[in-house]
Short mmCIF file of C-alpha atoms and ligand atoms in Angstrom, two decimals:
data_model
loop_
_atom_site.label_atom_id
_atom_site.label_comp_id
_atom_site.label_asym_id
_atom_site.label_seq_id
_atom_site.Cartn_x
_atom_site.Cartn_y
_atom_site.Cartn_z
CA MET A 118 62.62 -55.83 0.84
CA GLU A 119 60.29 -54.72 -1.96
CA THR A 120 61.99 -55.01 -5.37
CA GLN A 121 61.88 -51.82 -7.41
CA PHE A 122 61.31 -52.74 -11.04
CA ASN A 123 60.53 -49.17 -12.03
CA SER A 124 63.75 -47.67 -10.71
CA LEU A 125 66.25 -45.63 -12.71
CA TYR A 126 68.18 -48.82 -13.41
CA SER A 127 68.52 -49.04 -17.16
CA VAL A 128 67.61 -52.37 -18.70
CA ILE A 129 68.96 -51.23 -22.06
CA LEU A 130 72.61 -50.88 -21.16
CA ASP A 131 73.65 -51.06 -17.54
CA THR A 132 76.89 -49.26 -16.74
CA TYR A 133 78.10 -51.73 -14.11
CA PRO A 134 78.77 -55.50 -14.07
CA LEU A 135 76.44 -58.31 -13.09
CA GLU A 136 77.45 -58.89 -9.49
CA GLY A 137 76.29 -61.40 -6.90
CA LYS A 138 76.74 -65.18 -6.88
CA GLN A 139 73.37 -65.66 -8.58
CA LEU A 140 74.69 -63.89 -11.68
CA THR A 141 78.45 -64.37 -11.98
CA LYS A 142 81.11 -66.94 -11.14
CA ILE A 143 83.59 -64.21 -10.14
CA TRP A 144 81.30 -62.75 -7.46
CA LYS A 145 84.12 -62.94 -4.91
CA PHE A 146 85.88 -60.04 -6.66
CA PHE A 147 83.04 -57.78 -5.54
CA GLU A 148 82.93 -59.27 -2.05
CA HIS A 149 86.66 -58.51 -1.77
CA LEU A 150 86.03 -54.93 -2.96
CA LYS A 151 83.60 -54.49 -0.07
CA GLU A 152 86.53 -55.43 2.22
CA GLY A 153 88.73 -52.79 0.54
CA ARG A 154 90.70 -55.39 -1.41
CA LEU A 155 91.47 -55.29 -5.15
CA THR A 156 91.90 -58.87 -6.30
CA THR A 157 92.20 -60.98 -9.40
CA THR A 158 92.71 -64.62 -10.36
CA LYS A 159 95.96 -66.58 -10.59
CA CYS A 160 96.31 -69.99 -12.25
CA VAL A 161 97.28 -72.62 -9.69
CA LYS A 162 98.77 -74.80 -12.45
CA CYS A 163 100.96 -72.40 -14.43
CA GLY A 164 101.05 -69.27 -12.26
CA LYS A 165 99.56 -66.90 -14.85
CA VAL A 166 97.95 -63.85 -13.23
CA SER A 167 95.06 -62.53 -15.35
CA TYR A 168 93.18 -59.26 -15.13
CA PRO A 169 90.21 -58.92 -15.28
CA PRO A 170 89.53 -62.08 -13.20
CA ARG A 171 88.67 -65.26 -15.09
CA ILE A 172 87.18 -68.69 -14.68
CA LEU A 173 89.63 -70.18 -17.20
CA CYS A 174 93.38 -69.68 -17.54
CA PRO A 175 94.00 -68.34 -21.07
CA ASP A 176 97.56 -69.74 -21.06
CA CYS A 177 96.99 -73.38 -20.03
CA LEU A 178 93.16 -73.67 -20.02
CA SER A 179 93.17 -74.83 -16.39
CA GLU A 180 90.01 -74.04 -14.40
CA GLU A 181 91.92 -74.24 -11.13
CA LEU A 182 92.34 -70.57 -10.22
CA GLU A 183 92.92 -68.80 -6.92
CA TRP A 184 92.31 -65.23 -5.76
CA VAL A 185 95.35 -63.00 -5.23
CA ASP A 186 95.53 -59.43 -3.94
CA LEU A 187 96.68 -56.58 -6.18
CA PRO A 188 98.21 -53.43 -4.69
CA THR A 189 95.61 -50.84 -3.72
CA LYS A 190 98.04 -47.92 -3.95
CA GLY A 191 99.78 -46.65 -7.06
CA VAL A 192 101.32 -43.76 -8.96
CA VAL A 193 99.77 -41.73 -11.81
CA GLU A 194 101.72 -42.12 -15.08
CA TYR A 195 99.31 -40.38 -17.48
CA PHE A 196 95.99 -38.65 -16.94
CA THR A 197 93.31 -36.82 -18.90
CA GLU A 198 89.84 -35.34 -18.51
CA LEU A 199 86.93 -36.08 -20.84
CA LYS A 200 85.26 -32.70 -21.42
CA ALA A 201 82.66 -33.65 -24.05
CA GLY A 202 80.39 -36.65 -24.51
CA ILE A 203 80.41 -37.82 -20.90
CA PRO A 204 78.39 -41.08 -20.74
CA VAL A 205 75.18 -40.95 -18.73
CA GLY A 206 75.76 -42.11 -15.17
CA PHE A 207 79.17 -40.42 -14.91
CA GLU A 208 79.81 -37.04 -13.37
CA LYS A 209 82.09 -34.11 -14.16
CA PRO A 210 85.00 -33.92 -13.89
CA LEU A 211 85.46 -37.32 -15.59
CA ILE A 212 89.19 -37.87 -15.10
CA HIS A 213 91.06 -41.01 -16.06
CA ALA A 214 94.60 -42.03 -15.18
CA TYR A 215 96.95 -44.80 -16.22
CA ILE A 216 98.19 -45.95 -12.83
CA ARG A 217 101.27 -48.01 -12.02
CA LEU A 218 100.30 -50.38 -9.21
CA SER A 219 103.49 -52.49 -9.41
CA ASP A 220 106.32 -53.31 -11.83
CA SER A 221 104.06 -55.81 -13.55
CA PHE A 222 100.64 -54.25 -13.15
CA HIS A 223 99.08 -51.05 -14.54
CA ILE A 224 95.42 -50.14 -14.47
CA LEU A 225 93.45 -47.48 -16.32
CA SER A 226 90.95 -46.10 -13.84
CA LYS A 227 88.64 -43.24 -13.13
CA ILE A 228 89.97 -40.75 -10.57
CA VAL A 229 87.47 -39.52 -7.96
CA GLY A 230 87.79 -37.13 -5.04
CA VAL A 231 89.34 -34.26 -7.02
CA LYS A 232 87.55 -31.00 -7.82
CA SER A 233 89.31 -30.43 -11.15
CA ILE A 234 92.05 -31.81 -13.37
CA ASP A 235 94.35 -29.10 -11.96
CA ASP A 236 94.40 -31.06 -8.69
CA ILE A 237 96.27 -33.98 -10.27
CA ARG A 238 99.86 -34.34 -11.50
CA LYS A 239 102.03 -37.04 -13.02
CA GLY A 240 103.68 -38.96 -10.19
CA ASP A 241 100.83 -38.34 -7.74
CA LYS A 242 100.06 -41.16 -5.32
CA VAL A 243 96.54 -42.60 -5.53
CA LYS A 244 94.64 -45.27 -3.61
CA LEU A 245 91.68 -47.57 -4.20
CA LYS A 246 88.23 -46.12 -3.54
CA VAL A 247 85.20 -48.42 -3.33
CA PHE A 248 81.67 -47.00 -3.65
CA ASP A 249 78.08 -48.19 -3.95
CA VAL A 250 76.43 -48.29 -7.39
CA PRO A 251 72.74 -48.95 -8.24
CA SER A 252 71.54 -52.40 -7.27
CA ILE A 253 70.23 -54.88 -9.83
CA PRO A 254 66.60 -55.91 -9.71
CA ALA A 255 67.08 -59.50 -10.82
CA GLU A 256 64.73 -62.34 -11.67
CA ILE A 257 66.19 -65.52 -10.21
CA GLY A 258 63.82 -68.22 -11.32
CA ARG A 259 60.43 -66.95 -10.12
CA GLU A 260 61.95 -64.90 -7.34
CA LYS A 261 62.63 -61.19 -7.69
CA ILE A 262 65.53 -59.89 -5.64
CA ASN A 263 67.74 -56.82 -5.40
CA ILE A 264 71.43 -57.50 -5.73
CA ASP A 265 73.48 -54.76 -4.05
CA ARG A 266 76.53 -53.67 -5.97
CA VAL A 267 79.82 -51.83 -5.45
CA TYR A 268 82.45 -50.60 -7.87
CA PHE A 269 85.84 -48.95 -7.63
CA ALA A 270 88.00 -46.10 -8.81
CA PHE A 271 91.12 -44.42 -7.42
CA GLU A 272 91.43 -41.25 -5.35
CA PRO A 273 94.35 -39.08 -4.17
CA ASP A 274 96.39 -40.68 -1.37
CA ASP A 275 97.30 -37.69 0.76
CA MET B 439 92.75 -69.23 -57.22
CA ARG B 440 90.59 -66.52 -58.77
CA ASP B 441 90.59 -62.91 -57.58
CA ALA B 442 87.89 -60.76 -55.97
CA CYS B 443 87.41 -57.32 -57.55
CA VAL B 444 85.47 -54.19 -56.64
CA ILE B 445 83.21 -53.25 -59.56
CA ALA B 446 80.95 -50.58 -58.00
CA GLY B 447 80.75 -48.35 -54.96
CA GLY B 448 78.63 -45.55 -53.56
CA GLN B 449 77.55 -43.95 -50.32
CA SER B 450 74.71 -41.96 -48.79
CA LYS B 451 75.30 -38.40 -47.68
CA TRP B 452 77.05 -38.65 -44.29
CA GLY B 453 76.48 -36.37 -41.32
CA TYR B 454 73.52 -35.43 -39.15
CA ARG B 455 70.80 -37.10 -41.21
CA ASP B 456 67.02 -36.86 -41.46
CA ALA B 457 66.87 -40.57 -42.22
CA THR B 458 66.55 -43.91 -40.41
CA LEU B 459 69.10 -46.72 -40.63
CA ILE B 460 67.19 -48.60 -43.33
CA GLU B 461 66.78 -45.38 -45.33
CA LEU B 462 70.53 -44.73 -45.15
CA PHE B 463 71.09 -48.27 -46.49
CA GLN B 464 68.68 -47.60 -49.35
CA GLU B 465 70.54 -44.41 -50.27
CA ALA B 466 73.90 -46.19 -50.20
CA GLY B 467 72.63 -49.13 -52.26
CA LYS B 468 71.16 -46.79 -54.86
CA ALA B 469 74.43 -44.81 -55.10
CA CYS B 470 76.35 -48.06 -55.50
CA PHE B 471 74.14 -49.35 -58.33
CA ASP B 472 74.28 -45.90 -59.96
CA ASP B 473 78.09 -46.14 -60.01
CA ASN B 474 77.87 -49.08 -62.44
CA PRO B 475 74.56 -49.21 -64.34
CA ASN B 476 75.53 -52.56 -65.89
CA ILE B 477 74.86 -54.31 -62.57
CA LYS B 478 71.29 -55.00 -61.46
CA PRO B 479 70.04 -56.34 -58.12
CA ALA B 480 69.35 -59.68 -59.83
CA ASP B 481 73.09 -60.03 -60.56
CA ILE B 482 73.86 -60.07 -56.82
CA ASP B 483 73.84 -63.49 -55.14
CA GLY B 484 74.97 -62.49 -51.64
CA ILE B 485 74.84 -59.61 -49.18
CA LEU B 486 77.03 -58.88 -46.17
CA VAL B 487 75.83 -56.06 -43.95
CA ALA B 488 78.28 -54.28 -41.64
CA SER B 489 76.79 -52.51 -38.66
CA ALA B 490 78.04 -52.34 -35.09
CA THR B 491 75.11 -50.73 -33.29
CA SER B 492 72.11 -51.74 -35.37
CA GLU B 493 70.22 -53.20 -32.39
CA ARG B 494 70.95 -50.59 -29.77
CA LEU B 495 70.86 -47.45 -31.92
CA GLY B 496 69.30 -48.52 -35.22
CA ARG B 497 66.67 -50.59 -33.36
CA GLN B 498 67.06 -53.49 -35.75
CA THR B 499 68.50 -56.97 -35.60
CA HIS B 500 68.28 -59.60 -38.37
CA LEU B 501 69.35 -56.75 -40.59
CA ALA B 502 70.76 -58.42 -43.71
CA PRO B 503 67.53 -59.92 -45.11
CA MET B 504 65.82 -56.56 -44.55
CA VAL B 505 68.48 -54.60 -46.44
CA ALA B 506 68.38 -57.22 -49.22
CA GLU B 507 64.62 -56.86 -49.55
CA TYR B 508 64.72 -53.06 -49.62
CA LEU B 509 67.34 -53.17 -52.40
CA GLY B 510 65.56 -55.84 -54.44
CA ILE B 511 68.30 -58.43 -53.84
CA LYS B 512 67.39 -62.12 -53.57
CA THR B 513 70.38 -63.90 -52.08
CA ARG B 514 71.52 -67.44 -52.81
CA SER B 515 75.06 -67.56 -51.39
CA VAL B 516 75.26 -65.48 -48.21
CA CYS B 517 73.00 -63.13 -46.22
CA ALA B 518 74.41 -62.08 -42.85
CA ARG B 519 75.77 -59.23 -40.73
CA ALA B 520 79.43 -58.65 -39.82
CA GLU B 521 80.50 -56.73 -36.69
CA LEU B 522 83.89 -55.44 -35.54
CA LEU B 523 82.84 -51.96 -34.39
CA CYS B 524 84.93 -49.49 -36.43
CA GLY B 525 86.35 -52.36 -38.51
CA SER B 526 82.96 -53.86 -39.40
CA GLY B 527 82.93 -52.69 -43.02
CA SER B 528 86.43 -53.93 -43.80
CA SER B 529 85.68 -57.20 -42.03
CA ALA B 530 82.70 -57.75 -44.33
CA ILE B 531 84.89 -56.97 -47.36
CA ILE B 532 87.44 -59.58 -46.23
CA LEU B 533 84.70 -62.18 -45.74
CA ALA B 534 83.15 -61.40 -49.13
CA ALA B 535 86.53 -61.60 -50.87
CA GLY B 536 87.20 -64.98 -49.25
CA MET B 537 83.84 -66.37 -50.37
CA ILE B 538 84.33 -65.12 -53.92
CA LYS B 539 87.90 -66.39 -54.19
CA SER B 540 86.86 -69.81 -52.91
CA GLY B 541 83.88 -70.04 -55.24
CA MET B 542 81.27 -70.07 -52.45
CA ALA B 543 79.78 -66.89 -53.91
CA GLU B 544 80.02 -65.04 -57.21
CA THR B 545 78.83 -61.46 -56.68
CA ILE B 546 78.31 -59.93 -53.23
CA MET B 547 77.11 -56.52 -52.11
CA VAL B 548 78.94 -55.36 -48.99
CA ILE B 549 76.97 -52.57 -47.37
CA GLY B 550 77.50 -50.96 -43.99
CA GLY B 551 76.44 -48.03 -41.87
CA GLU B 552 75.04 -46.70 -38.62
CA LYS B 553 72.36 -44.41 -37.26
CA LEU B 554 74.24 -42.65 -34.45
CA PHE B 555 72.29 -39.42 -34.08
CA THR B 556 69.47 -41.26 -32.40
CA PRO B 557 66.89 -38.87 -31.03
CA GLN B 558 69.34 -38.08 -28.22
CA ARG B 559 73.06 -38.14 -28.87
CA TRP B 560 73.90 -39.38 -25.37
CA GLU B 561 72.45 -42.76 -26.35
CA THR B 562 75.50 -43.19 -28.56
CA PHE B 563 77.91 -42.01 -25.89
CA TYR B 564 76.70 -44.42 -23.28
CA SER B 565 76.20 -47.30 -25.68
CA GLN B 566 79.93 -47.01 -26.36
CA LEU B 567 80.57 -48.33 -22.85
CA GLY B 568 79.92 -51.71 -24.44
CA SER B 569 82.62 -51.26 -27.07
CA VAL B 570 85.39 -51.81 -24.53
CA ASP B 571 85.29 -54.58 -21.90
CA HIS B 572 81.97 -53.44 -20.45
CA ASP B 573 82.36 -54.68 -16.88
CA TRP B 574 85.96 -53.51 -16.33
CA ASP B 575 86.70 -50.59 -18.66
CA GLY B 576 83.20 -49.41 -19.59
CA ALA B 577 82.34 -49.28 -15.89
CA GLN B 578 85.21 -46.79 -15.46
CA GLY B 579 83.46 -44.49 -17.98
CA LEU B 580 85.95 -45.36 -20.70
CA GLY B 581 83.50 -46.05 -23.51
CA LEU B 582 84.25 -42.95 -25.50
CA PRO B 583 87.77 -43.15 -26.82
CA PRO B 584 89.09 -39.53 -26.56
CA SER B 585 90.52 -40.23 -23.09
CA LEU B 586 92.49 -43.19 -24.40
CA PHE B 587 93.85 -41.29 -27.37
CA SER B 588 94.87 -38.45 -25.09
CA ILE B 589 97.03 -40.91 -23.14
CA ILE B 590 98.32 -42.40 -26.40
CA PHE B 591 99.37 -38.93 -27.60
CA GLN B 592 100.99 -38.07 -24.27
CA GLN B 593 103.19 -41.18 -24.42
CA HIS B 594 104.04 -40.63 -28.11
CA SER B 595 104.97 -37.06 -27.29
CA ASP B 596 107.11 -38.12 -24.30
CA LEU B 597 109.00 -40.71 -26.36
CA TYR B 598 109.31 -38.98 -29.75
CA GLY B 599 108.58 -35.30 -29.21
CA THR B 600 105.38 -35.30 -31.27
CA THR B 601 103.63 -31.93 -30.89
CA GLU B 602 100.04 -30.71 -30.71
CA GLU B 603 100.83 -28.66 -33.85
CA GLN B 604 101.72 -31.83 -35.75
CA LEU B 605 98.36 -33.29 -34.67
CA ALA B 606 96.66 -30.18 -36.01
CA MET B 607 98.45 -30.60 -39.36
CA VAL B 608 96.71 -33.96 -39.81
CA SER B 609 93.27 -32.40 -39.38
CA VAL B 610 94.12 -29.43 -41.62
CA LYS B 611 95.25 -31.84 -44.39
CA ASN B 612 92.23 -34.14 -44.07
CA ARG B 613 89.75 -31.24 -43.92
CA ARG B 614 91.35 -29.89 -47.13
CA ASN B 615 91.05 -33.32 -48.78
CA GLY B 616 87.43 -33.49 -47.67
CA LEU B 617 86.59 -30.55 -49.92
CA ASN B 618 86.66 -33.11 -52.77
CA ASN B 619 83.99 -35.27 -51.19
CA PRO B 620 80.40 -34.02 -51.56
CA LYS B 621 79.08 -36.96 -49.51
CA GLY B 622 81.25 -36.25 -46.46
CA GLN B 623 80.07 -34.71 -43.18
CA PHE B 624 82.29 -31.61 -43.37
CA ARG B 625 83.32 -29.64 -46.45
CA LYS B 626 85.05 -26.81 -44.70
CA GLU B 627 88.76 -26.11 -44.49
CA ILE B 628 90.28 -25.24 -41.15
CA THR B 629 93.49 -23.35 -40.43
CA LEU B 630 96.27 -24.50 -38.14
CA GLU B 631 95.35 -21.63 -35.78
CA GLU B 632 91.70 -22.72 -35.66
CA ALA B 633 92.74 -26.30 -34.90
CA MET B 634 95.17 -25.20 -32.18
CA SER B 635 92.67 -22.93 -30.44
CA ALA B 636 89.64 -25.24 -30.63
CA LYS B 637 87.85 -26.27 -27.45
CA PRO B 638 89.29 -29.20 -25.46
CA VAL B 639 87.66 -32.64 -25.74
CA ALA B 640 90.07 -34.83 -23.75
CA VAL B 641 92.99 -32.71 -22.57
CA PRO B 642 95.21 -32.04 -24.52
CA LEU B 643 93.15 -33.31 -27.51
CA LYS B 644 90.92 -30.63 -29.04
CA LEU B 645 87.80 -30.60 -31.19
CA TYR B 646 89.48 -31.06 -34.59
CA ASP B 647 91.67 -33.88 -33.28
CA CYS B 648 88.54 -36.06 -33.02
CA CYS B 649 86.26 -37.47 -35.69
CA PRO B 650 82.57 -36.58 -35.28
CA VAL B 651 79.40 -38.55 -34.58
CA THR B 652 77.88 -39.50 -37.95
CA ASP B 653 74.83 -41.06 -39.59
CA GLY B 654 75.57 -42.75 -42.89
CA ALA B 655 76.01 -45.84 -45.02
CA ALA B 656 78.16 -47.02 -47.93
CA ALA B 657 78.16 -49.98 -50.30
CA VAL B 658 80.47 -51.78 -52.72
CA ILE B 659 79.91 -54.72 -55.04
CA LEU B 660 82.56 -57.43 -55.25
CA THR B 661 82.77 -60.17 -57.83
CA SER B 662 85.24 -62.59 -59.37
CA ASP B 663 87.74 -61.33 -61.95
CA SER B 664 86.07 -63.37 -64.71
CA THR B 665 82.56 -62.06 -63.95
CA ALA B 666 83.92 -58.53 -63.45
CA LYS B 667 84.79 -58.35 -67.14
CA ASP B 668 81.08 -58.77 -68.00
CA PHE B 669 80.23 -55.67 -65.98
CA THR B 670 83.03 -53.17 -66.51
CA ASP B 671 85.63 -52.03 -69.03
CA LYS B 672 87.48 -50.04 -66.39
CA PRO B 673 90.76 -51.35 -64.90
CA LEU B 674 89.97 -54.14 -62.42
CA VAL B 675 90.64 -53.28 -58.78
CA LYS B 676 91.56 -56.51 -57.01
CA ILE B 677 91.82 -57.38 -53.33
CA ILE B 678 95.36 -58.73 -53.18
CA GLY B 679 96.14 -58.94 -49.46
CA THR B 680 94.20 -58.79 -46.18
CA ALA B 681 94.93 -59.26 -42.50
CA GLN B 682 93.39 -58.78 -39.08
CA ALA B 683 95.39 -58.84 -35.85
CA THR B 684 94.47 -58.11 -32.26
CA GLU B 685 96.14 -57.36 -28.96
CA SER B 686 94.97 -57.14 -25.34
CA ASN B 687 91.32 -56.15 -25.25
CA SER B 688 91.64 -54.99 -21.65
CA ILE B 689 92.77 -51.40 -21.27
CA SER B 690 94.85 -52.25 -18.21
CA ASN B 691 98.39 -53.63 -18.58
CA ARG B 692 99.02 -52.34 -22.11
CA GLY B 693 102.61 -53.03 -23.13
CA SER B 694 102.81 -49.79 -25.09
CA TRP B 695 100.27 -47.12 -25.93
CA SER B 696 102.28 -45.55 -28.71
CA THR B 697 103.48 -48.59 -30.70
CA TRP B 698 100.64 -50.73 -31.99
CA SER B 699 102.13 -54.21 -32.26
CA ALA B 700 98.94 -55.72 -33.71
CA LEU B 701 99.02 -53.12 -36.49
CA LYS B 702 102.60 -54.10 -37.31
CA THR B 703 101.56 -57.77 -37.38
CA ALA B 704 98.57 -57.03 -39.61
CA ALA B 705 100.65 -54.87 -41.94
CA SER B 706 103.46 -57.38 -42.45
CA THR B 707 100.93 -60.17 -43.01
CA ALA B 708 98.92 -58.15 -45.55
CA TYR B 709 102.02 -56.93 -47.42
CA SER B 710 103.39 -60.44 -47.63
CA ARG B 711 100.08 -61.85 -48.92
CA ALA B 712 99.99 -59.06 -51.53
CA GLY B 713 103.63 -59.65 -52.45
CA ILE B 714 104.53 -55.99 -51.93
CA THR B 715 106.08 -53.75 -49.27
CA ALA B 716 105.02 -50.51 -47.59
CA ASP B 717 107.09 -48.60 -50.17
CA ASP B 718 104.81 -49.85 -52.97
CA ILE B 719 101.65 -48.23 -51.50
CA ASP B 720 100.65 -45.16 -53.55
CA VAL B 721 97.50 -44.20 -51.66
CA ALA B 722 96.14 -45.17 -48.23
CA GLN B 723 92.93 -44.57 -46.32
CA THR B 724 93.95 -45.06 -42.70
CA HIS B 725 91.86 -44.87 -39.54
CA ASP B 726 92.16 -41.21 -38.51
CA CYS B 727 89.56 -41.45 -35.72
CA PHE B 728 92.00 -39.11 -33.95
CA THR B 729 94.88 -37.14 -35.39
CA ILE B 730 97.40 -39.06 -33.28
CA SER B 731 96.06 -42.30 -34.80
CA GLU B 732 97.07 -41.27 -38.32
CA ILE B 733 100.56 -40.31 -37.09
CA ILE B 734 101.12 -43.69 -35.40
CA GLU B 735 99.67 -45.44 -38.46
CA TYR B 736 102.31 -43.86 -40.75
CA GLU B 737 104.91 -45.45 -38.48
CA ASP B 738 103.43 -48.87 -37.77
CA LEU B 739 102.27 -49.35 -41.39
CA GLY B 740 105.91 -48.76 -42.36
CA PHE B 741 105.48 -45.50 -44.31
CA CYS B 742 108.19 -43.95 -42.08
CA GLU B 743 110.47 -44.91 -39.19
CA LYS B 744 109.09 -45.25 -35.65
CA GLY B 745 108.79 -41.85 -34.01
CA GLU B 746 108.89 -39.91 -37.28
CA GLY B 747 105.14 -39.77 -37.87
CA GLY B 748 104.91 -36.17 -36.68
CA SER B 749 107.57 -34.93 -39.08
CA PHE B 750 106.08 -37.14 -41.85
CA VAL B 751 102.91 -35.01 -41.90
CA GLU B 752 104.83 -31.80 -41.22
CA LYS B 753 106.99 -32.37 -44.34
CA GLY B 754 103.89 -33.05 -46.46
CA LEU B 755 104.90 -36.66 -47.09
CA SER B 756 101.33 -37.90 -46.45
CA ASP B 757 99.82 -35.31 -48.79
CA PHE B 758 99.27 -35.38 -52.56
CA GLY B 759 102.72 -35.34 -54.17
CA GLY B 760 104.35 -36.81 -51.03
CA LYS B 761 105.52 -40.35 -50.33
CA VAL B 762 102.05 -41.84 -49.90
CA ALA B 763 98.82 -39.84 -50.10
CA VAL B 764 96.84 -40.59 -46.94
CA ASN B 765 93.09 -40.06 -46.52
CA THR B 766 92.62 -38.52 -49.95
CA ASP B 767 88.84 -38.26 -49.51
CA GLY B 768 89.08 -36.52 -46.14
CA GLY B 769 89.27 -39.55 -43.86
CA LEU B 770 87.14 -39.98 -40.76
CA LEU B 771 88.03 -36.47 -39.60
CA SER B 772 86.25 -34.97 -42.60
CA CYS B 773 83.81 -37.64 -43.85
CA GLY B 774 82.66 -38.69 -40.38
CA HIS B 775 82.54 -42.19 -38.95
CA PRO B 776 79.36 -44.32 -39.08
CA PHE B 777 81.33 -47.37 -37.88
CA GLY B 778 80.12 -50.07 -40.28
CA GLY B 779 80.29 -47.66 -43.21
CA THR B 780 83.86 -46.49 -42.78
CA GLY B 781 85.83 -49.41 -44.23
CA ILE B 782 83.47 -49.42 -47.22
CA ARG B 783 83.89 -45.66 -47.75
CA GLN B 784 87.64 -46.27 -47.74
CA ALA B 785 87.24 -49.07 -50.30
CA ILE B 786 85.23 -46.76 -52.58
CA GLU B 787 87.95 -44.09 -52.52
CA ILE B 788 90.75 -46.61 -53.14
CA THR B 789 88.74 -48.13 -56.00
CA LYS B 790 88.36 -44.70 -57.63
CA GLN B 791 92.05 -43.92 -57.11
CA LEU B 792 93.14 -47.20 -58.73
CA ARG B 793 90.57 -46.93 -61.55
CA GLY B 794 91.87 -43.42 -62.17
CA ASP B 795 88.60 -41.53 -61.68
CA ALA B 796 89.01 -40.06 -58.17
CA ALA B 797 87.91 -36.48 -57.43
CA HIS B 798 91.52 -35.63 -56.59
CA GLN B 799 93.62 -38.25 -58.35
CA VAL B 800 96.94 -39.63 -57.11
CA GLU B 801 99.06 -39.86 -60.30
CA ASN B 802 99.16 -43.40 -61.69
CA ALA B 803 98.16 -45.09 -58.42
CA LYS B 804 98.71 -48.86 -58.64
CA TYR B 805 98.50 -50.08 -55.02
CA GLY B 806 96.11 -48.82 -52.35
CA LEU B 807 95.61 -49.74 -48.70
CA THR B 808 92.79 -49.36 -46.21
CA HIS B 809 93.23 -49.63 -42.46
CA ASN B 810 90.83 -49.63 -39.53
CA LEU B 811 91.50 -49.85 -35.85
CA SER B 812 88.66 -50.86 -33.58
CA GLY B 813 87.82 -50.93 -29.90
CA ALA B 814 90.43 -49.47 -27.57
CA VAL B 815 93.08 -49.86 -30.33
CA VAL B 816 92.61 -53.60 -29.97
CA ALA B 817 92.01 -54.90 -33.51
CA HIS B 818 93.59 -53.76 -36.76
CA THR B 819 92.10 -54.61 -40.15
CA ILE B 820 94.02 -54.08 -43.39
CA VAL B 821 92.91 -54.58 -46.99
CA ILE B 822 95.36 -54.05 -49.86
CA TYR B 823 94.01 -53.36 -53.33
CA GLY B 824 95.95 -53.63 -56.60
CA ARG B 825 95.14 -52.45 -60.13
CA ASP B 826 95.22 -55.00 -62.89
ZN1 ZN C 1404 97.44 -71.56 -16.42
#
């Protein structure tokens, strides 16, 4: 496939992470997303679950980590809509919610799949939504390749 | 150990500016030297420059030697840039004070600022995606903080009954205080009704709950207490206690949105180093990036009990003549917020208050405090100043 170096991809500040095993050691997180799984790393030695995923346990400094699944469904605790100063690359309505995924895990995420903030209430059930984002034209040594990317948000779980 | 003192301070005009980053620094440096004509560039042996976005928005890295050259300063002790986003200026002040107290430097200019109205304002908005954890929180569109502070307010309101009217009272007070500050971005009072009916920014936060986008710079000169006496006959304003504390940088899994444990840690550390308590503070410049921030800061700095921040402002206890005058020069809400400049602007106002020559003077102020939060309420930086 021909690599597009003149695409709309911004080399100044890219909105999304470096994905793909050529660019990051936690590439499996994004592979799991493509399977509809939200995952993170757990320390095999001390059991500490970290989010975002790591390559080093911050509690015991072990590098022996394993992937564990996080819940993909949760409940909205707080939500808001950013009306002014929406960053480029994001669309209106830009709604965020603090979501309870389990007793021990909350996530602050964008909410997609709603027409307006009036369509969301405290206590609403939401579920993981995975979507494509612009690929990265990457120089790997002398080779130029496109690395396809995905990212995630949450959407109403009707 | 010897003390570090502030012997001069000045700032550029802040707001939407017809000037580049390096021009803003020249204006601030000039205003600082003008504040104390006894000090010349040749008396300065070090410079610390505070700027968070100088590469991305000011288009300049390796900034400190450039600012030094433009201000005629030839450094011998230190020449570097400090960065902690909104806490950059105060971070540079802490580093300068440490170098002076230890004898590694004698006289340092601390100068900070930003150029945020780049040709297109959206450059600032989307560059802010890098001020939180870029890959995990920035990628959710969380770079601009109003959404976070909306959630912070909602939880504070749920737990303690804090109202949108009490938020508005913070902006009314700080806009009134800003009338005293000719260098600030806004010099226009607002009424409670105007604040309550302003357009929404991040529901339920409204326009006057949020500090603006600002171009500007500010500078102070710090020196040892012995050298200070060669340059000024005014009361010496000493840095007597500092602290920085942080909590989870990730926006997920916050223990609490409405109690800032790192602020409490920073406050108790700084008070203990200064040998004072919250009750001793006469005047404070706290980080009112949002109105709810100032309310939580009253509480977690120990000016009032937890949950009473809303009634603290409502009763006028954070105003002139109250328990502790907060944001006497207008704060971020009135002066604006060029990140690296803010902590230095706060230091200038506290210095004037403790010297006794502020535009609106707190009677007989002896102890002053500055506070910055930075990132997604991740880091808290406190500097306590005391009059000789
Ligand atoms: Zn571990």
